[in-house]
Amino acid sequence: MKIYNTLTRKKEEFVPINPGEVRMYVCGPTVYNYIHIGNARPYIIFDTVRRYFEYKGYKVNYVQNFTDVDDKIIKKANEENKTTTEIVEKYIAETLKDADGLNIKRATVHPRVTEEMSEIIALIEILIEKGFAYEINGTVYFNTQAYKAYGKLSKKNQDELEAGARIEVDEDKKHPMDFVLWKPKKEGEPYWESPWGQGRPGWHIECSAMAKKYLGDTIDIHAGGEDLIFPHHENEIAQSEAATGKNFAKYWMHNGFINVDNKKMSKSKGNFFTLREVAQEFPYEVIRFFMLSAHYRSPINFSRELMQSAQSGLERIKNAIINLDHLINHAKEEKMTEKEIILSKGLENFENKFVEAMEDDFNTADAISVIFELVKFANVNIDNNSSKEFALAIKNKILSLLNILGLLEKQEDIKEDVLEEEIEELIMKRQEARKAKNWALADEIRDNLKQRGIILEDTPQGVKWKRQM
Ligand code: AMP
Ligand code: ZN
């Protein structure tokens, strides 16, 4: 299995640290707002990565943090006259509600910064002790000049690193690239006791501390959106590797952006759609399907047209399943015929092709194409005379591949929108109209059914109907 590793800019064979186990850390949201559709991308993508590993039999230990102390949270609390705890609790609950809608599994652990303060402080102490961090007036900085590999993930040279570094006016750090590990409290802000006085941690240190605590010094996969490569992940590597002297993460995975008019969708630019908004127009499962229809490293330009096309694609798959269900309930033959036995042997090929796509750096776009090929196979090989066993074999194969991607796991996701009794009733009416030589009405009924995906066939044995795939 190959994974594109941002660290080496190459696809590499995946070899877990411990056989049969995957330890992965995915940077989580800062909780002060509803998540937008861009944020939803890494959550859906890396949940799918996890599910695929599980399908392969790995035990996956999946950690995703909630950043619950941050300037933006404090600002929001002040604006709404609430405590930061109230803001955080509300948006963690809302984020998890969205995650449930998208069928994202709960992480093995969802650690929160406010609950991990002693680990964070202990890690900063180690860095100071080893000469990788220093304190000036209650602020602790990471000493980038002491850590020679700084820049290895983003591949930025010294000039670029310096240009990308932020220097606040009141900062007195030794080098522009140095970054904050701990900052002193400001009036009216939440704070914790530390060896450097009352204050709170900088952003990057939380992930190093949590990954170490829950997954160990070296982890298999570290992931997030590509905007996190620099400075966040670069800084995480510096902190973790300086503290432990070991490799921090073997594989670094980053998803591409969701853009609007070719610009990154982001809260600060204001060009975003919350997931909630989009979910009012399109079911969550369509949103998940939409995200997986592109390769995770490609940018996506978000538009209603693309969402609509994802919706009709998923509809086509669902219709095939409904059609197969209909046969399973009404088939005249139980067992497969000789011809069906031969055909059904080919079903394994679809799974093999699906796996091949996923093994190539999680190419979900190609994996979904395989599901469409399977739908076509059903369309071509199934008719009203097919056996129940054959229909069931195809249906199970489609569902099992969808389920690996976290799609249509619940049967209620696949609803028949046209009821069978209603169809039978309309057919009866059409027969009556024909008997009465009311051809116009008979044709009207036929067209009406056709529009709803029901095809009528007049046979010597009477009228038969099938669902269009
Ligand atoms: P944030 O809450 O901004 O830290 O973002 C949470 C996650 O969403 C991070 O992994 C980001 O990289 C990712 N992310 C943010 N905006 C986008 C976007 N427009 N497209 C894809 N991923 C994004
Ligand atoms: Zn992180």
Short mmCIF file of C-alpha atoms in Angstrom, two decimals, residues 49-406:
data_model
loop_
_atom_site.label_atom_id
_atom_site.label_comp_id
_atom_site.label_asym_id
_atom_site.label_seq_id
_atom_site.Cartn_x
_atom_site.Cartn_y
_atom_site.Cartn_z
CA VAL A 49 -8.29 6.30 5.61
CA ARG A 50 -8.99 4.87 9.04
CA ARG A 51 -11.92 2.78 7.76
CA TYR A 52 -9.78 1.40 4.95
CA PHE A 53 -7.09 0.32 7.40
CA GLU A 54 -9.79 -1.33 9.50
CA TYR A 55 -11.14 -3.11 6.43
CA LYS A 56 -7.59 -4.45 5.96
CA GLY A 57 -7.66 -5.80 9.48
CA TYR A 58 -5.52 -3.20 11.23
CA LYS A 59 -6.34 -1.98 14.71
CA VAL A 60 -6.41 1.79 14.34
CA ASN A 61 -5.64 4.06 17.23
CA TYR A 62 -6.99 7.42 16.05
CA VAL A 63 -6.44 10.61 18.01
CA GLN A 64 -8.04 13.94 17.14
CA ASN A 65 -7.79 16.92 19.45
CA PHE A 66 -10.13 19.79 20.16
CA THR A 67 -8.31 23.12 20.52
CA ASP A 68 -10.34 24.60 23.35
CA VAL A 69 -8.09 27.54 24.37
CA ASP A 70 -7.40 30.12 21.70
CA ASP A 71 -7.68 33.86 20.98
CA LYS A 72 -10.63 33.26 18.67
CA ILE A 73 -12.54 31.39 21.36
CA ILE A 74 -11.88 34.17 23.87
CA LYS A 75 -13.01 36.78 21.34
CA LYS A 76 -16.22 34.90 20.60
CA ALA A 77 -16.94 34.49 24.33
CA ASN A 78 -16.50 38.24 24.85
CA GLU A 79 -18.72 39.06 21.87
CA GLU A 80 -21.49 36.80 23.10
CA ASN A 81 -21.06 37.63 26.76
CA LYS A 82 -20.46 33.98 27.57
CA THR A 83 -17.66 32.06 29.25
CA THR A 84 -15.09 30.31 27.05
CA THR A 85 -16.31 27.01 28.54
CA GLU A 86 -19.83 27.71 27.31
CA ILE A 87 -18.57 28.49 23.82
CA VAL A 88 -16.34 25.42 23.73
CA GLU A 89 -18.99 23.02 25.03
CA LYS A 90 -21.52 24.30 22.53
CA TYR A 91 -19.26 23.98 19.50
CA ILE A 92 -17.78 20.63 20.46
CA ALA A 93 -21.34 19.28 20.65
CA GLU A 94 -22.24 20.90 17.31
CA THR A 95 -19.07 19.61 15.63
CA LEU A 96 -19.78 16.08 16.84
CA LYS A 97 -23.36 16.40 15.55
CA ASP A 98 -21.98 17.30 12.11
CA ALA A 99 -19.47 14.46 12.35
CA ASP A 100 -22.30 12.01 13.11
CA GLY A 101 -24.25 13.30 10.14
CA LEU A 102 -21.23 12.67 7.93
CA ASN A 103 -20.87 9.19 9.42
CA ILE A 104 -17.42 10.01 10.81
CA LYS A 105 -16.44 7.57 13.51
CA ARG A 106 -15.54 8.90 16.89
CA ALA A 107 -11.76 9.04 17.41
CA THR A 108 -10.29 6.58 19.88
CA VAL A 109 -9.57 9.68 21.99
CA HIS A 110 -10.61 13.31 21.53
CA PRO A 111 -8.23 15.08 23.94
CA ARG A 112 -8.77 18.74 24.84
CA VAL A 113 -5.99 21.21 25.62
CA THR A 114 -7.57 22.33 28.91
CA GLU A 115 -7.48 18.75 30.14
CA GLU A 116 -3.88 18.05 29.14
CA MET A 117 -2.09 20.99 30.78
CA SER A 118 0.30 18.89 32.88
CA GLU A 119 1.56 16.98 29.78
CA ILE A 120 2.01 20.24 27.88
CA ILE A 121 3.97 21.85 30.74
CA ALA A 122 6.10 18.73 31.19
CA LEU A 123 7.02 18.74 27.49
CA ILE A 124 8.01 22.42 27.60
CA GLU A 125 10.16 21.68 30.66
CA ILE A 126 12.00 18.94 28.75
CA LEU A 127 12.63 21.34 25.85
CA ILE A 128 14.07 24.00 28.19
CA GLU A 129 16.21 21.41 29.96
CA LYS A 130 17.65 20.19 26.65
CA GLY A 131 18.40 23.72 25.43
CA PHE A 132 15.66 23.77 22.77
CA ALA A 133 13.57 26.42 24.51
CA TYR A 134 14.13 29.54 26.60
CA GLU A 135 12.04 31.83 28.74
CA ILE A 136 11.90 35.63 28.60
CA ASN A 137 9.55 37.47 30.98
CA GLY A 138 7.04 34.65 31.34
CA THR A 139 7.04 33.72 27.64
CA VAL A 140 8.71 30.48 26.58
CA TYR A 141 9.98 30.26 23.00
CA PHE A 142 11.16 27.31 20.96
CA ASN A 143 14.78 27.86 19.93
CA THR A 144 14.76 27.11 16.20
CA GLN A 145 18.50 27.76 15.93
CA ALA A 146 19.20 24.84 18.27
CA TYR A 147 17.12 22.46 16.14
CA LYS A 148 19.04 21.95 12.91
CA ALA A 149 16.35 20.09 10.96
CA TYR A 150 13.90 23.01 11.18
CA GLY A 151 12.20 23.35 7.77
CA LYS A 152 12.41 19.68 6.77
CA LEU A 153 8.67 19.20 6.24
CA SER A 154 7.85 22.43 4.42
CA LYS A 155 11.18 22.34 2.57
CA LYS A 156 11.51 26.06 3.07
CA ASN A 157 14.97 27.57 3.12
CA GLN A 158 16.15 29.98 5.80
CA ASP A 159 14.90 33.09 3.95
CA GLU A 160 11.48 31.63 3.29
CA LEU A 161 11.20 30.44 6.88
CA GLU A 162 12.05 33.89 8.16
CA ALA A 163 9.63 35.53 5.76
CA GLY A 164 6.88 33.18 6.96
CA ALA A 165 7.58 33.81 10.64
CA ARG A 166 5.31 36.16 12.49
CA ILE A 167 6.84 38.77 14.74
CA GLU A 168 4.47 40.58 17.04
CA VAL A 169 5.58 44.04 18.07
CA ASP A 170 5.89 43.21 21.72
CA GLU A 171 7.94 40.06 21.18
CA ASP A 172 11.49 39.83 22.38
CA LYS A 173 12.48 36.45 21.01
CA LYS A 174 16.08 35.73 20.03
CA HIS A 175 15.37 34.77 16.43
CA PRO A 176 12.45 35.68 14.15
CA MET A 177 11.70 31.99 13.46
CA ASP A 178 11.40 31.10 17.16
CA PHE A 179 7.81 30.43 18.17
CA VAL A 180 5.80 30.56 21.38
CA LEU A 181 5.37 27.50 23.60
CA TRP A 182 3.90 29.31 26.59
CA LYS A 183 2.58 32.84 26.97
CA PRO A 184 1.77 34.86 30.08
CA LYS A 185 -1.85 35.56 30.93
CA LYS A 186 -3.63 38.69 29.83
CA GLU A 187 -6.32 40.38 31.87
CA GLY A 188 -9.66 38.58 31.62
CA GLU A 189 -8.25 35.52 29.84
CA PRO A 190 -8.20 31.94 31.09
CA TYR A 191 -4.86 30.88 32.58
CA TRP A 192 -3.03 28.00 34.23
CA GLU A 193 -0.21 27.87 36.77
CA SER A 194 3.20 26.96 35.37
CA PRO A 195 6.90 27.19 36.29
CA TRP A 196 6.96 30.40 34.18
CA GLY A 197 4.00 32.01 35.91
CA GLN A 198 0.30 32.08 35.10
CA GLY A 199 -0.44 31.74 31.41
CA ARG A 200 -1.48 29.39 28.63
CA PRO A 201 0.20 27.31 25.94
CA GLY A 202 0.92 28.39 22.36
CA TRP A 203 -0.97 26.50 19.69
CA HIS A 204 1.59 24.02 18.34
CA ILE A 205 2.71 22.39 21.58
CA GLU A 206 -0.67 20.78 22.29
CA CYS A 207 -0.44 18.35 19.38
CA SER A 208 3.11 17.27 20.27
CA ALA A 209 2.04 16.66 23.87
CA MET A 210 -1.17 14.81 23.00
CA ALA A 211 0.37 12.64 20.29
CA LYS A 212 3.12 11.62 22.72
CA LYS A 213 0.71 10.87 25.53
CA TYR A 214 -1.84 8.85 23.54
CA LEU A 215 0.25 7.33 20.76
CA GLY A 216 3.88 7.32 21.89
CA ASP A 217 7.06 9.07 20.74
CA THR A 218 6.86 7.85 17.15
CA ILE A 219 3.55 7.52 15.34
CA ASP A 220 2.64 6.06 11.97
CA ILE A 221 0.57 8.81 10.37
CA HIS A 222 0.10 12.47 11.13
CA ALA A 223 -2.50 14.29 9.06
CA GLY A 224 -4.39 17.50 8.41
CA GLY A 225 -5.14 20.07 5.72
CA GLU A 226 -2.22 21.32 3.64
CA ASP A 227 -2.32 24.77 5.27
CA LEU A 228 -1.02 23.05 8.40
CA ILE A 229 2.30 22.02 6.81
CA PHE A 230 3.80 25.35 7.77
CA PRO A 231 4.12 26.48 10.43
CA HIS A 232 1.98 24.10 12.51
CA HIS A 233 3.35 20.71 11.48
CA GLU A 234 6.88 22.02 11.00
CA ASN A 235 6.74 23.24 14.59
CA GLU A 236 5.21 20.02 15.87
CA ILE A 237 8.12 18.08 14.36
CA ALA A 238 10.66 20.46 15.89
CA GLN A 239 9.10 20.21 19.36
CA SER A 240 8.60 16.44 19.36
CA GLU A 241 11.89 15.45 17.81
CA ALA A 242 13.92 17.88 19.91
CA ALA A 243 12.27 16.52 23.07
CA THR A 244 12.47 12.80 22.36
CA GLY A 245 15.44 12.57 19.98
CA LYS A 246 13.27 10.22 17.90
CA ASN A 247 11.43 10.43 14.62
CA PHE A 248 7.98 11.95 15.31
CA ALA A 249 5.78 10.62 12.48
CA LYS A 250 6.63 8.20 9.67
CA TYR A 251 4.06 9.46 7.16
CA TRP A 252 2.67 12.98 6.83
CA MET A 253 -0.60 13.21 4.91
CA HIS A 254 -2.22 16.48 3.82
CA ASN A 255 -5.49 17.10 2.03
CA GLY A 256 -5.91 19.79 -0.62
CA PHE A 257 -8.17 22.77 -0.16
CA ILE A 258 -11.79 23.31 -0.84
CA ASN A 259 -11.82 26.58 -2.74
CA VAL A 260 -14.46 29.10 -3.67
CA ASP A 261 -13.72 30.89 -6.94
CA ASN A 262 -10.24 29.32 -6.74
CA LYS A 263 -9.51 30.87 -3.35
CA LYS A 264 -9.20 28.82 -0.17
CA MET A 265 -12.44 28.69 1.78
CA SER A 266 -11.67 30.03 5.22
CA LYS A 267 -13.38 31.58 8.17
CA SER A 268 -11.08 34.58 8.19
CA LYS A 269 -11.75 35.40 4.52
CA GLY A 270 -15.48 35.07 5.11
CA ASN A 271 -15.94 33.07 1.86
CA PHE A 272 -17.23 29.98 3.58
CA PHE A 273 -20.35 27.83 3.74
CA THR A 274 -20.96 26.08 7.01
CA LEU A 275 -21.58 22.39 6.80
CA ARG A 276 -25.00 23.01 8.38
CA GLU A 277 -25.98 25.37 5.59
CA VAL A 278 -24.95 22.94 2.89
CA ALA A 279 -26.62 20.06 4.74
CA GLN A 280 -29.94 21.90 4.52
CA GLU A 281 -29.81 21.63 0.77
CA PHE A 282 -27.98 18.32 0.35
CA PRO A 283 -28.08 15.26 2.62
CA TYR A 284 -24.89 14.65 4.63
CA GLU A 285 -24.22 11.44 2.72
CA VAL A 286 -24.12 13.44 -0.54
CA ILE A 287 -21.53 15.74 1.06
CA ARG A 288 -19.42 12.74 2.05
CA PHE A 289 -19.80 11.24 -1.43
CA PHE A 290 -18.86 14.58 -2.99
CA MET A 291 -15.63 14.80 -0.94
CA LEU A 292 -14.62 11.25 -1.81
CA SER A 293 -15.32 11.73 -5.50
CA ALA A 294 -12.07 13.69 -5.85
CA HIS A 295 -8.58 12.57 -4.88
CA TYR A 296 -7.83 13.94 -1.41
CA ARG A 297 -4.75 15.86 -2.54
CA SER A 298 -6.51 17.64 -5.43
CA PRO A 299 -8.09 21.00 -4.81
CA ILE A 300 -11.87 21.15 -5.18
CA ASN A 301 -13.66 24.23 -6.38
CA PHE A 302 -16.87 24.11 -4.40
CA SER A 303 -20.07 24.76 -6.35
CA ARG A 304 -23.75 23.87 -6.29
CA GLU A 305 -23.37 22.23 -9.72
CA LEU A 306 -20.69 19.84 -8.41
CA MET A 307 -22.85 19.01 -5.41
CA GLN A 308 -25.82 18.33 -7.68
CA SER A 309 -23.77 16.05 -9.83
CA ALA A 310 -22.56 14.18 -6.72
CA GLN A 311 -26.19 13.88 -5.67
CA SER A 312 -27.32 12.36 -8.95
CA GLY A 313 -24.31 10.01 -8.93
CA LEU A 314 -25.24 8.69 -5.51
CA GLU A 315 -28.87 8.49 -6.58
CA ARG A 316 -27.85 6.22 -9.46
CA ILE A 317 -26.11 3.86 -7.04
CA LYS A 318 -29.10 3.89 -4.70
CA ASN A 319 -31.51 3.15 -7.55
CA ALA A 320 -29.46 0.12 -8.47
CA ILE A 321 -29.70 -1.12 -4.88
CA ILE A 322 -33.46 -0.48 -4.76
CA ASN A 323 -33.87 -2.36 -8.01
CA LEU A 324 -31.87 -5.29 -6.68
CA ASP A 325 -33.93 -5.23 -3.48
CA HIS A 326 -37.07 -5.43 -5.53
CA LEU A 327 -35.78 -8.53 -7.27
CA ILE A 328 -34.60 -10.07 -4.01
CA ASN A 329 -38.15 -9.74 -2.69
CA HIS A 330 -39.89 -10.94 -5.86
CA ALA A 331 -37.50 -13.31 -7.64
CA LYS A 332 -39.04 -16.47 -9.04
CA GLU A 333 -35.78 -18.35 -8.80
CA GLU A 334 -33.93 -18.80 -5.50
CA LYS A 335 -30.63 -20.23 -6.68
CA MET A 336 -28.18 -18.99 -9.28
CA THR A 337 -28.24 -20.45 -12.76
CA GLU A 338 -25.03 -21.79 -14.36
CA LYS A 339 -24.61 -18.55 -16.23
CA GLU A 340 -25.10 -16.49 -13.08
CA ILE A 341 -22.56 -18.58 -11.19
CA ILE A 342 -19.96 -17.74 -13.84
CA LEU A 343 -20.93 -14.06 -13.83
CA SER A 344 -20.86 -13.85 -10.05
CA LYS A 345 -17.27 -15.07 -10.01
CA GLY A 346 -16.41 -11.78 -11.75
CA LEU A 347 -17.69 -9.84 -8.73
CA GLU A 348 -14.39 -10.39 -6.94
CA ASN A 349 -12.65 -8.49 -9.73
CA PHE A 350 -14.57 -5.36 -8.80
CA GLU A 351 -13.40 -5.62 -5.21
CA ASN A 352 -9.82 -6.21 -6.40
CA LYS A 353 -9.94 -3.11 -8.57
CA PHE A 354 -11.45 -1.12 -5.73
CA VAL A 355 -8.65 -2.25 -3.41
CA GLU A 356 -6.04 -1.46 -6.05
CA ALA A 357 -7.32 2.12 -6.25
CA MET A 358 -7.33 2.53 -2.47
CA GLU A 359 -3.85 1.03 -2.15
CA ASP A 360 -2.59 3.75 -4.47
CA ASP A 361 -2.56 6.60 -1.96
CA PHE A 362 -6.28 6.25 -1.17
CA ASN A 363 -7.57 7.05 -4.63
CA THR A 364 -11.23 7.23 -3.61
CA ALA A 365 -12.11 8.84 -6.96
CA ASP A 366 -11.07 5.68 -8.81
CA ALA A 367 -12.59 3.49 -6.10
CA ILE A 368 -15.95 5.19 -6.69
CA SER A 369 -15.59 4.64 -10.44
CA VAL A 370 -15.32 0.93 -9.70
CA ILE A 371 -18.63 1.12 -7.80
CA PHE A 372 -20.21 2.73 -10.87
CA GLU A 373 -18.82 -0.08 -13.03
CA LEU A 374 -20.43 -2.53 -10.66
CA VAL A 375 -23.75 -0.69 -10.99
CA LYS A 376 -23.42 -0.98 -14.74
CA PHE A 377 -22.69 -4.68 -14.37
CA ALA A 378 -25.94 -5.02 -12.40
CA ASN A 379 -27.81 -3.04 -15.01
CA VAL A 380 -26.59 -5.24 -17.84
CA ASN A 381 -26.89 -8.62 -16.13
CA ILE A 382 -30.00 -8.35 -14.01
CA ASP A 383 -33.55 -8.63 -15.28
CA ASN A 384 -36.88 -9.82 -13.94
CA ASN A 385 -35.85 -13.44 -14.45
CA SER A 386 -32.65 -13.20 -12.40
CA SER A 387 -32.35 -15.33 -9.29
CA LYS A 388 -32.57 -14.01 -5.76
CA GLU A 389 -29.13 -15.39 -4.95
CA PHE A 390 -27.51 -13.53 -7.86
CA ALA A 391 -29.25 -10.24 -7.06
CA LEU A 392 -28.21 -10.60 -3.43
CA ALA A 393 -24.59 -11.28 -4.33
CA ILE A 394 -24.40 -8.11 -6.43
CA LYS A 395 -26.21 -6.01 -3.86
CA ASN A 396 -23.93 -7.20 -1.07
CA LYS A 397 -20.85 -6.42 -3.14
CA ILE A 398 -22.03 -2.86 -3.90
CA LEU A 399 -22.91 -2.26 -0.25
CA SER A 400 -19.67 -3.70 1.10
CA LEU A 401 -17.59 -1.40 -1.12
CA LEU A 402 -19.72 1.61 -0.20
CA ASN A 403 -19.39 0.75 3.48
CA ILE A 404 -15.58 0.81 3.31
CA LEU A 405 -15.97 4.45 2.28
CA GLY A 406 -18.46 5.05 5.10
#
